[in-house]
Coordinates of C-alpha atoms and ligand atoms in Angstrom, one line a residue:
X1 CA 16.7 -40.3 6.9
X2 CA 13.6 -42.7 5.9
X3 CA 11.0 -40.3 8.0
X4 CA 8.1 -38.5 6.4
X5 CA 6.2 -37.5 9.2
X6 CA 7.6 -38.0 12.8
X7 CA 4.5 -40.5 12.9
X8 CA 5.8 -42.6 9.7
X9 CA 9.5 -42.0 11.2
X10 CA 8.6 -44.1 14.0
X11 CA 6.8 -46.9 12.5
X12 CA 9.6 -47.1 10.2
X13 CA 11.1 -47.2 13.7
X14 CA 9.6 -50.4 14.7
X15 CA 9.7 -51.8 11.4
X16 CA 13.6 -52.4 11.8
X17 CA 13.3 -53.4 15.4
X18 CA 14.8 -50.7 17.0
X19 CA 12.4 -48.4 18.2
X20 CA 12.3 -45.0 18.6
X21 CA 15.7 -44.8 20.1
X22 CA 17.0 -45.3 16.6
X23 CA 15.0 -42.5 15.2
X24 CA 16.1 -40.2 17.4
X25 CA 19.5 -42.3 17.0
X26 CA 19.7 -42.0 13.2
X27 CA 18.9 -37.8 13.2
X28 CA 21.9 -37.4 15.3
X29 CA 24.1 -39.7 13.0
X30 CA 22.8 -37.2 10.3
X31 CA 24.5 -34.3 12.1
X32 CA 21.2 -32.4 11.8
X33 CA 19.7 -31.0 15.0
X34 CA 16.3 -31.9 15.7
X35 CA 15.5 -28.8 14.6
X36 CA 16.5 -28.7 11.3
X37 CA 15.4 -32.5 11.0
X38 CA 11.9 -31.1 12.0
X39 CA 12.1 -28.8 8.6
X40 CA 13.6 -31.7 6.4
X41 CA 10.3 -33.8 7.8
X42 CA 8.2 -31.1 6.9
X43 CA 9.4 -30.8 3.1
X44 CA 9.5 -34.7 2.3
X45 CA 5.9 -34.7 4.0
X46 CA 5.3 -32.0 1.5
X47 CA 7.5 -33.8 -1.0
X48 CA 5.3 -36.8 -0.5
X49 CA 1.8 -35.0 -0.6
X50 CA 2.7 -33.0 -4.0
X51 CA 2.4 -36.5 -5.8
X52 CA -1.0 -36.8 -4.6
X53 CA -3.8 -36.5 -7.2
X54 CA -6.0 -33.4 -6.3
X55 CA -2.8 -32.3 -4.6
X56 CA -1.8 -28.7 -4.5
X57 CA 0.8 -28.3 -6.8
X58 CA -1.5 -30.3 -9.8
X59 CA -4.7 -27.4 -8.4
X60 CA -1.6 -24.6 -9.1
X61 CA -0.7 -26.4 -12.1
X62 CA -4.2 -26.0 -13.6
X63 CA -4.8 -22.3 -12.4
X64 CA -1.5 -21.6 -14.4
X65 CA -2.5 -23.6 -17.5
X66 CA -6.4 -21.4 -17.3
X67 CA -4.7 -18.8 -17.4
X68 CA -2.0 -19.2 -20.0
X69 CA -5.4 -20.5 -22.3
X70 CA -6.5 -17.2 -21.7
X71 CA -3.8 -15.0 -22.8
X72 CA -3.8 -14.0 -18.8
X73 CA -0.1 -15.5 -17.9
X74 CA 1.7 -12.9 -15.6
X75 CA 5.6 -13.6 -16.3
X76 CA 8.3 -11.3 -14.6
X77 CA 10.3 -9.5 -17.2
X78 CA 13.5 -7.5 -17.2
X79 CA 13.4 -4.4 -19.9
X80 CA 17.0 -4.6 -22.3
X81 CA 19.2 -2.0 -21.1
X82 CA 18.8 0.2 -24.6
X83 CA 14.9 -0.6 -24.8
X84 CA 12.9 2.8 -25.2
X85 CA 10.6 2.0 -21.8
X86 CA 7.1 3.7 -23.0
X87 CA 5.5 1.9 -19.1
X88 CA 7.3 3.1 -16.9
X89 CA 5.3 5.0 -13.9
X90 CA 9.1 7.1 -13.7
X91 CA 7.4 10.0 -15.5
X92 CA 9.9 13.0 -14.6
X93 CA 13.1 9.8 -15.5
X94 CA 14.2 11.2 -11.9
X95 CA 15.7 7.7 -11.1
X96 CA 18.3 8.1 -14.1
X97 CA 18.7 12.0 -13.2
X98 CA 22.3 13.0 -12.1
X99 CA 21.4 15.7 -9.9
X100 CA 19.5 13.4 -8.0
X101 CA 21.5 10.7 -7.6
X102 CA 24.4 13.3 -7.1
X103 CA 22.2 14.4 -4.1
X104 CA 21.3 10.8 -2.6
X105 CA 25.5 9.7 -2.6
X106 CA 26.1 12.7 -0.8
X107 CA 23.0 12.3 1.9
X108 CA 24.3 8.4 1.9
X109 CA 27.8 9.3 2.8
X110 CA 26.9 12.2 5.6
X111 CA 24.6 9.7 7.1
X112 CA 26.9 6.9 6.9
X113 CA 29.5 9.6 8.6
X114 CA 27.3 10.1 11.7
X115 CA 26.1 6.6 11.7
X116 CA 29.4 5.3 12.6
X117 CA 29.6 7.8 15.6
X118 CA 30.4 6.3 18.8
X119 CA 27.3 4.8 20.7
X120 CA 26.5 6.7 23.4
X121 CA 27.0 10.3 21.1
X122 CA 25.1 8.3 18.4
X123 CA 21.5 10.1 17.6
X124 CA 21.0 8.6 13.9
X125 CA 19.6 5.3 12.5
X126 CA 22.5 2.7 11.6
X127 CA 22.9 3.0 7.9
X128 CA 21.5 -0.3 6.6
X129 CA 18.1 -2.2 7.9
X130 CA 15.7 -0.6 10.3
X131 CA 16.5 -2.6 13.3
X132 CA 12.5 -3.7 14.1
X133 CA 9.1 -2.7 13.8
X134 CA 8.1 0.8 13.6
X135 CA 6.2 0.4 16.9
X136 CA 9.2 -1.2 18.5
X137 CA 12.6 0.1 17.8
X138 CA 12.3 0.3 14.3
X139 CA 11.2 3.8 14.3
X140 CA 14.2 7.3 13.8
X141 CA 14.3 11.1 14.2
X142 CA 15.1 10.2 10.3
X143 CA 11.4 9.2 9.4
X144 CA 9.7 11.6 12.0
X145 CA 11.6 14.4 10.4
X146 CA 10.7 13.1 6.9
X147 CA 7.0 12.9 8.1
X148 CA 6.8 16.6 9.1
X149 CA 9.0 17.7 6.6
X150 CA 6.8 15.7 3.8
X151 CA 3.3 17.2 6.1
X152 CA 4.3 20.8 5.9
X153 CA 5.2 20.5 2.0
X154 CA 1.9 19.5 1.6
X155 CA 0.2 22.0 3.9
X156 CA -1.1 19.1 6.0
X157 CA -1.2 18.5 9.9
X158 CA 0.1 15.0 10.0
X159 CA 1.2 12.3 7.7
X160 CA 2.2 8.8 8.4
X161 CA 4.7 6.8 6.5
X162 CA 4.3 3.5 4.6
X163 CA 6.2 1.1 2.7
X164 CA 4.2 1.6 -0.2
X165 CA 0.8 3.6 -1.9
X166 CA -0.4 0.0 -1.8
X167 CA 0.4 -0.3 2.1
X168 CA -1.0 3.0 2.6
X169 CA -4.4 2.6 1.0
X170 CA -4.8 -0.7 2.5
X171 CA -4.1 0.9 6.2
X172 CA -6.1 3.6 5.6
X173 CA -9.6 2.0 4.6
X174 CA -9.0 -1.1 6.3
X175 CA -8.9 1.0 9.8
X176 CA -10.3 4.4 9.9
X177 CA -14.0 3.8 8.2
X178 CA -15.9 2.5 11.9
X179 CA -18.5 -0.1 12.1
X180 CA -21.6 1.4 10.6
X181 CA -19.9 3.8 8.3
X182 CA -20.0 3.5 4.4
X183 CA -17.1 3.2 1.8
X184 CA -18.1 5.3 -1.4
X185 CA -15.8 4.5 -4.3
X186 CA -15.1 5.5 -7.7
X187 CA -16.1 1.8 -9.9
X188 CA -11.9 2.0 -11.5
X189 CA -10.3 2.8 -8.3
X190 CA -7.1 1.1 -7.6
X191 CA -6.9 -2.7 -6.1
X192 CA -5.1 -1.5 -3.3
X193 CA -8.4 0.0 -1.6
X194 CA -10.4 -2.4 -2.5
X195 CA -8.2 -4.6 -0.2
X196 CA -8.4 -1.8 2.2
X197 CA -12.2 -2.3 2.3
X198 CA -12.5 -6.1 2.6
X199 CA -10.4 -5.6 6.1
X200 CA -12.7 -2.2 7.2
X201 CA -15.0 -2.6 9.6
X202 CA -17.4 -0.2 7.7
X203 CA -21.0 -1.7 7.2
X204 CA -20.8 -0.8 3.4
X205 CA -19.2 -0.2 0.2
X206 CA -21.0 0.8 -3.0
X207 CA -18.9 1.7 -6.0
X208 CA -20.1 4.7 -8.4
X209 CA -19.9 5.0 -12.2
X210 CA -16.5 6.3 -12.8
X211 CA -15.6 10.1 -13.0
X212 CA -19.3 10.8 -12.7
X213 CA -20.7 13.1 -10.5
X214 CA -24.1 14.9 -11.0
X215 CA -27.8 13.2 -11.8
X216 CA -28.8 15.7 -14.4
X217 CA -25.3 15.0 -16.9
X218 CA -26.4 12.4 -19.2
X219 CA -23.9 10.1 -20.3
X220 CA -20.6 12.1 -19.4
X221 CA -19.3 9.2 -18.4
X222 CA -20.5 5.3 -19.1
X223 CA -20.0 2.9 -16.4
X224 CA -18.7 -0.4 -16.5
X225 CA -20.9 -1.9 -14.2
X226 CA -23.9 -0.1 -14.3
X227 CA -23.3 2.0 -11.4
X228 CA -24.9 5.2 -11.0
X229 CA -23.1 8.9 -10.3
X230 CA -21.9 9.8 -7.1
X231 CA -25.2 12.5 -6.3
X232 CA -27.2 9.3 -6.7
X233 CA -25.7 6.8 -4.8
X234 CA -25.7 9.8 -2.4
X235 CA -28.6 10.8 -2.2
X236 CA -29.6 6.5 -2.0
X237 CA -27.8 6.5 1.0
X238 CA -29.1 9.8 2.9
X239 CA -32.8 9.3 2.3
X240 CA -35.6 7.7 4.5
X241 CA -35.5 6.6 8.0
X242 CA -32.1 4.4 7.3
X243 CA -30.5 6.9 5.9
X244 CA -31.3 9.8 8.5
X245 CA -27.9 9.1 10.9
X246 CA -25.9 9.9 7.5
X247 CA -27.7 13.1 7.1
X248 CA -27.5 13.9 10.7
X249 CA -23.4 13.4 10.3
X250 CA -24.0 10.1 13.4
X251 CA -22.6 7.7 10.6
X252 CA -19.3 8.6 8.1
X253 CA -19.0 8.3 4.8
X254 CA -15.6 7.9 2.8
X255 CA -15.3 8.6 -0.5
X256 CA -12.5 7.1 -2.1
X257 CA -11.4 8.6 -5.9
X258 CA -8.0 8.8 -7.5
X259 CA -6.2 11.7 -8.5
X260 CA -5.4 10.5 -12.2
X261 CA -6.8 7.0 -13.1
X262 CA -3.4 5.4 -14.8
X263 CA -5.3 3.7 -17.0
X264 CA -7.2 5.5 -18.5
X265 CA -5.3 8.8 -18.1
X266 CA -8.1 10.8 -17.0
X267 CA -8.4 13.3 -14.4
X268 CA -11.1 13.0 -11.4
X269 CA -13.2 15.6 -11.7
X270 CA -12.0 16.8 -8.3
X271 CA -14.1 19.7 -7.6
X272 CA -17.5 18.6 -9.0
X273 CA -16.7 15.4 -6.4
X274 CA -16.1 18.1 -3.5
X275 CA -19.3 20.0 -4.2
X276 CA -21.3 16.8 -4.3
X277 CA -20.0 15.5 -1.0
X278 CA -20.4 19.0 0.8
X279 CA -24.1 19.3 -0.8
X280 CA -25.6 16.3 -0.2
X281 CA -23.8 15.4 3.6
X282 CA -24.2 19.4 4.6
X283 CA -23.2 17.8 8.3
X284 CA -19.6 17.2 7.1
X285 CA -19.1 13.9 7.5
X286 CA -18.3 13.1 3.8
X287 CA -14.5 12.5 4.3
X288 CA -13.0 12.4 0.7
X289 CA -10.1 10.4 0.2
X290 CA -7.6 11.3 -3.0
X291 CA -5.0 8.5 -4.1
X292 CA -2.6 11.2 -5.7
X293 CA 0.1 7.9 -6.4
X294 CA 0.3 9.0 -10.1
X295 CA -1.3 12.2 -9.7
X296 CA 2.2 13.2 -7.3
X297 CA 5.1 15.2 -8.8
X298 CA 3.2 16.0 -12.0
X299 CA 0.6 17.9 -10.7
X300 CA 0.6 21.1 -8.3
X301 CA 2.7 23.4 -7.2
X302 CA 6.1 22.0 -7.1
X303 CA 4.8 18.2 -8.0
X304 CA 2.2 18.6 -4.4
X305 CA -0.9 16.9 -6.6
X306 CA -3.7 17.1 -7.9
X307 CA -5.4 18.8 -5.1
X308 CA -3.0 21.3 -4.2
X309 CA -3.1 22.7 -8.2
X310 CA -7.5 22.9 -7.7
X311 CA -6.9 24.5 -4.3
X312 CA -8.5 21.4 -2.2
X313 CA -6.4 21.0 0.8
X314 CA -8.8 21.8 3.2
X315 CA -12.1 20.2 1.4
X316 CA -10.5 17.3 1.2
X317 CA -10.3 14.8 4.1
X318 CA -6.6 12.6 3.4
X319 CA -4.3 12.5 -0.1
X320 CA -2.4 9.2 -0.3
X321 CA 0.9 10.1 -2.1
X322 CA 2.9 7.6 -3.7
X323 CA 7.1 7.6 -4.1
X324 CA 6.8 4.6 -6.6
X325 CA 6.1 6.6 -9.6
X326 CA 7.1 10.1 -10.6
X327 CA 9.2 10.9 -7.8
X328 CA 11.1 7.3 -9.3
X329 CA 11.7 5.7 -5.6
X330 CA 9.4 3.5 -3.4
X331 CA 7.0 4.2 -0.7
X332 CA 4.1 5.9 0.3
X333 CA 2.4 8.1 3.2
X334 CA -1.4 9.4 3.5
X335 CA -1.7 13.0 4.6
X336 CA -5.2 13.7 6.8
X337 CA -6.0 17.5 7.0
X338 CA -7.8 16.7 10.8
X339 CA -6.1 14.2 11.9
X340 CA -3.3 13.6 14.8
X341 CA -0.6 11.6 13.8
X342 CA -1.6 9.6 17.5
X343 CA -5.3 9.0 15.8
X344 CA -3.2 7.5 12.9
X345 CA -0.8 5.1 14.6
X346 CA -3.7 3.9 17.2
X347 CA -6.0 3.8 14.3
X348 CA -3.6 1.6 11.4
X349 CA -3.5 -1.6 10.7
X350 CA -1.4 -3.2 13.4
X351 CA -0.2 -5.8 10.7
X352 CA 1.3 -2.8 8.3
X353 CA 3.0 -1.1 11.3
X354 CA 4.4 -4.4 12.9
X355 CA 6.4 -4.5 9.0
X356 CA 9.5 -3.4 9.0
X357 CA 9.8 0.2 7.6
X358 CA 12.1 0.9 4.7
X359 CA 15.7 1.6 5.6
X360 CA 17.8 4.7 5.4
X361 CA 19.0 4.3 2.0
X362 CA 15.3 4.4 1.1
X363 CA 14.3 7.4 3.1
X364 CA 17.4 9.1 2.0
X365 CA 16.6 8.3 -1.6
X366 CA 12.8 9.8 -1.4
X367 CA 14.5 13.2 0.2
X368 CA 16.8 13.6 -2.9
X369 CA 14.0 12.9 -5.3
X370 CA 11.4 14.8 -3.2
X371 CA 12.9 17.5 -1.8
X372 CA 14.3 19.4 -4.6
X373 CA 10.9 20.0 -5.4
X374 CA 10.5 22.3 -2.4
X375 CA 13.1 24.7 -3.4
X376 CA 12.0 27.9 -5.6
X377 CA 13.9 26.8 -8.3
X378 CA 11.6 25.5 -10.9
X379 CA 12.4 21.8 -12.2
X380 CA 13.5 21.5 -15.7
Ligands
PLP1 C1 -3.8 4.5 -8.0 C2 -2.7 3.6 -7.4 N1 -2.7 3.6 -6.0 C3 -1.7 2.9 -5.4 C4 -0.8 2.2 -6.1 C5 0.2 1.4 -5.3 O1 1.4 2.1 -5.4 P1 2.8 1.5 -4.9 O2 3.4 0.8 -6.1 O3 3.6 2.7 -4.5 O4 2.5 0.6 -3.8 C6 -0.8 2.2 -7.5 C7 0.2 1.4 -8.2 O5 0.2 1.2 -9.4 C8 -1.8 2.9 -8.2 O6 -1.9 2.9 -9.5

């Protein structure tokens, strides 16, 4: 095949006489359909560009060299099987627990058992893949009956599903928070919201110093970038004539904070952040958002977060919990107190829904890791 582009395919056409019969000729003699030919095109005229100066691949090249200069080269790893792992996020080790995986076979087989029931008797998911979209027919009395199971654990109304904590952030601040509304966010809050933000609609988002709450506590906390607490930024945003639909409750504000910053392994001072909120937007529209991804499983009653063990749940607006870290499997779901799951679906990211959502094997795997935690026999 001498084409790069269908365009240089047929001047190389004309250049042997033949015209573009014996193009069209000479893809057929390959035994590729036109199709495929259409993908081999592409890849030689990518083939072709990547020797270009200033091409792509040289721009990559130097990103990759910038950062390798500075120390800052990401490289996948795999840890040695007898390594002591002191990183992990798998706090409670429930991935290598026996009881749990004991549990997961045994969910796997029963549901592999019904899934091979006879069509028309057939009410579960197919064991493997999800079949489509959530919104299409992606969606199974499985995950509805792991939403409300996962709701009521957590003493919420609703909860909604996700792929990941990541996904979940990003659907939640990238589509609830309405034109005009403002984003409030602790200054080391995950990347995940951030994203979540650049997609919202919301006018605004102004970051506060980290873990600090009131005016009159001096230094409790020193901020990276020079942000001030959360009363302050507040206050900022209440005050004068702009700031009167916020203290009138016409205009939201969501206040985004994790339950323990990873990093630096500090807890958000979670009820100092509620009293702020409730004092300075007395009309209630401060809606406090907790990220309980490593916060989930170590903290609570029964592993329920960070929240649940200060007695929040109804002070504070949605939890995003995580099944990436303690609870040692992957996913994530946000839990709104006032909030219809309806609101939630019509509300998302159409982009996250549209993915496909994890398959039974996952959602079996958070039940055995998560649901033991519901039972009245305490964890060892
Ligand atoms: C605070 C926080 N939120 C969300 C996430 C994303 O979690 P996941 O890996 O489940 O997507 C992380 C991941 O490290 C995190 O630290």
């Amino acid at each position: 095949v001498v084409a790069l582009t269908p365009r240089q395919g047929r001047t190389e056409a004309v250049n042997t006489g033949t015209g573009p019969k014996f193009f069209l000729d000479g893809i057929t003699a390959t035994g590729a359909s036109h199709r495929s030919f259409c993908r081999l095109a592409l890849f030689r005229q990518h083939d072709f560009m990547s020797r270009r100066k200033g091409s792509l691949e040289e721009t990559l090249a130097g990103h990759l060299e910038r950062r390798s200069a500075r120390s800052q080269l990401r490289r996948l790893t795999i840890v040695p099987p007898h390594a002591v792992d002191f990183s992990s996020n798998s706090y409670l080790s429930l991935s290598t627990n026996a009881d749990v995986q004991r549990d997961f076979v045994a969910r796997l087989k029963a549901h592999a058992d019904a899934a091979s029931t006879p069509a028309p008797d057939r009410k579960n998911a197919p064991l493997l893949g999800s079949g489509g979209s959530r919104l299409l027919d992606g969606n199974s009395t499985l995950a509805e009956e792991l939403e409300r199971e996962i709701a009521a654990f957590h003493g919420a109304e609703a909860g909604l599903l996700f792929n990941s904590a990541f996904d979940a952030n990003v659907g939640l601040f990238a589509c609830v928070p309405q034109s005009g509304d403002v984003v409030v966010y602790d200054e080391l809050i995950h990347a995940s919201v951030h994203d979540g933000m650049r997609l919202s609609r919301a006018g605004r988002r102004v970051g506060f110093a980290h873990n600090s709450v009131w005016q009159d506590v001096k230094g409790s906390a020193s901020s990276m970038t020079g942000a001030s607490c959360l009363e302050s930024v507040l206050a900022c945003l209440v005050s004068g004539a702009a700031g009167q639909d916020f203290f009138d409750g016409k205009k939201n504000v969501f206040i985004a904070v994790e339950g323990l910053y990873s990093m630096d392994g500090d807890l958000a001072p979670l009820k100092d952040i509620v009293e702020c909120v409730e004092k300075c937007l007395p009309a209630g529209n401060g809606y406090i958002v907790v990220d309980e991804a490593h916060s989930t499983g170590i903290y609570g009653d029964c592993g329920r977060g960070l929240v649940c063990q200060l007695g929040l749940e109804d002070r504070v607006w949605a939890r995003v919990h995580g099944f990436g870290k303690a609870m040692s499997c992957t996913g994530g779901r946000f839990l709104p107190v006032r909030l219809r799951v309806q609101s939630l679906l019509n509300g998302t990211n159409s982009a996250l829904l549209l993915k496909v959502l994890y398959s039974p094997p996952g959602r079996l795997a958070i039940i055995s890791s998560t649901m033991p935690a519901a039972s009245s026999t305490p964890r060892q």
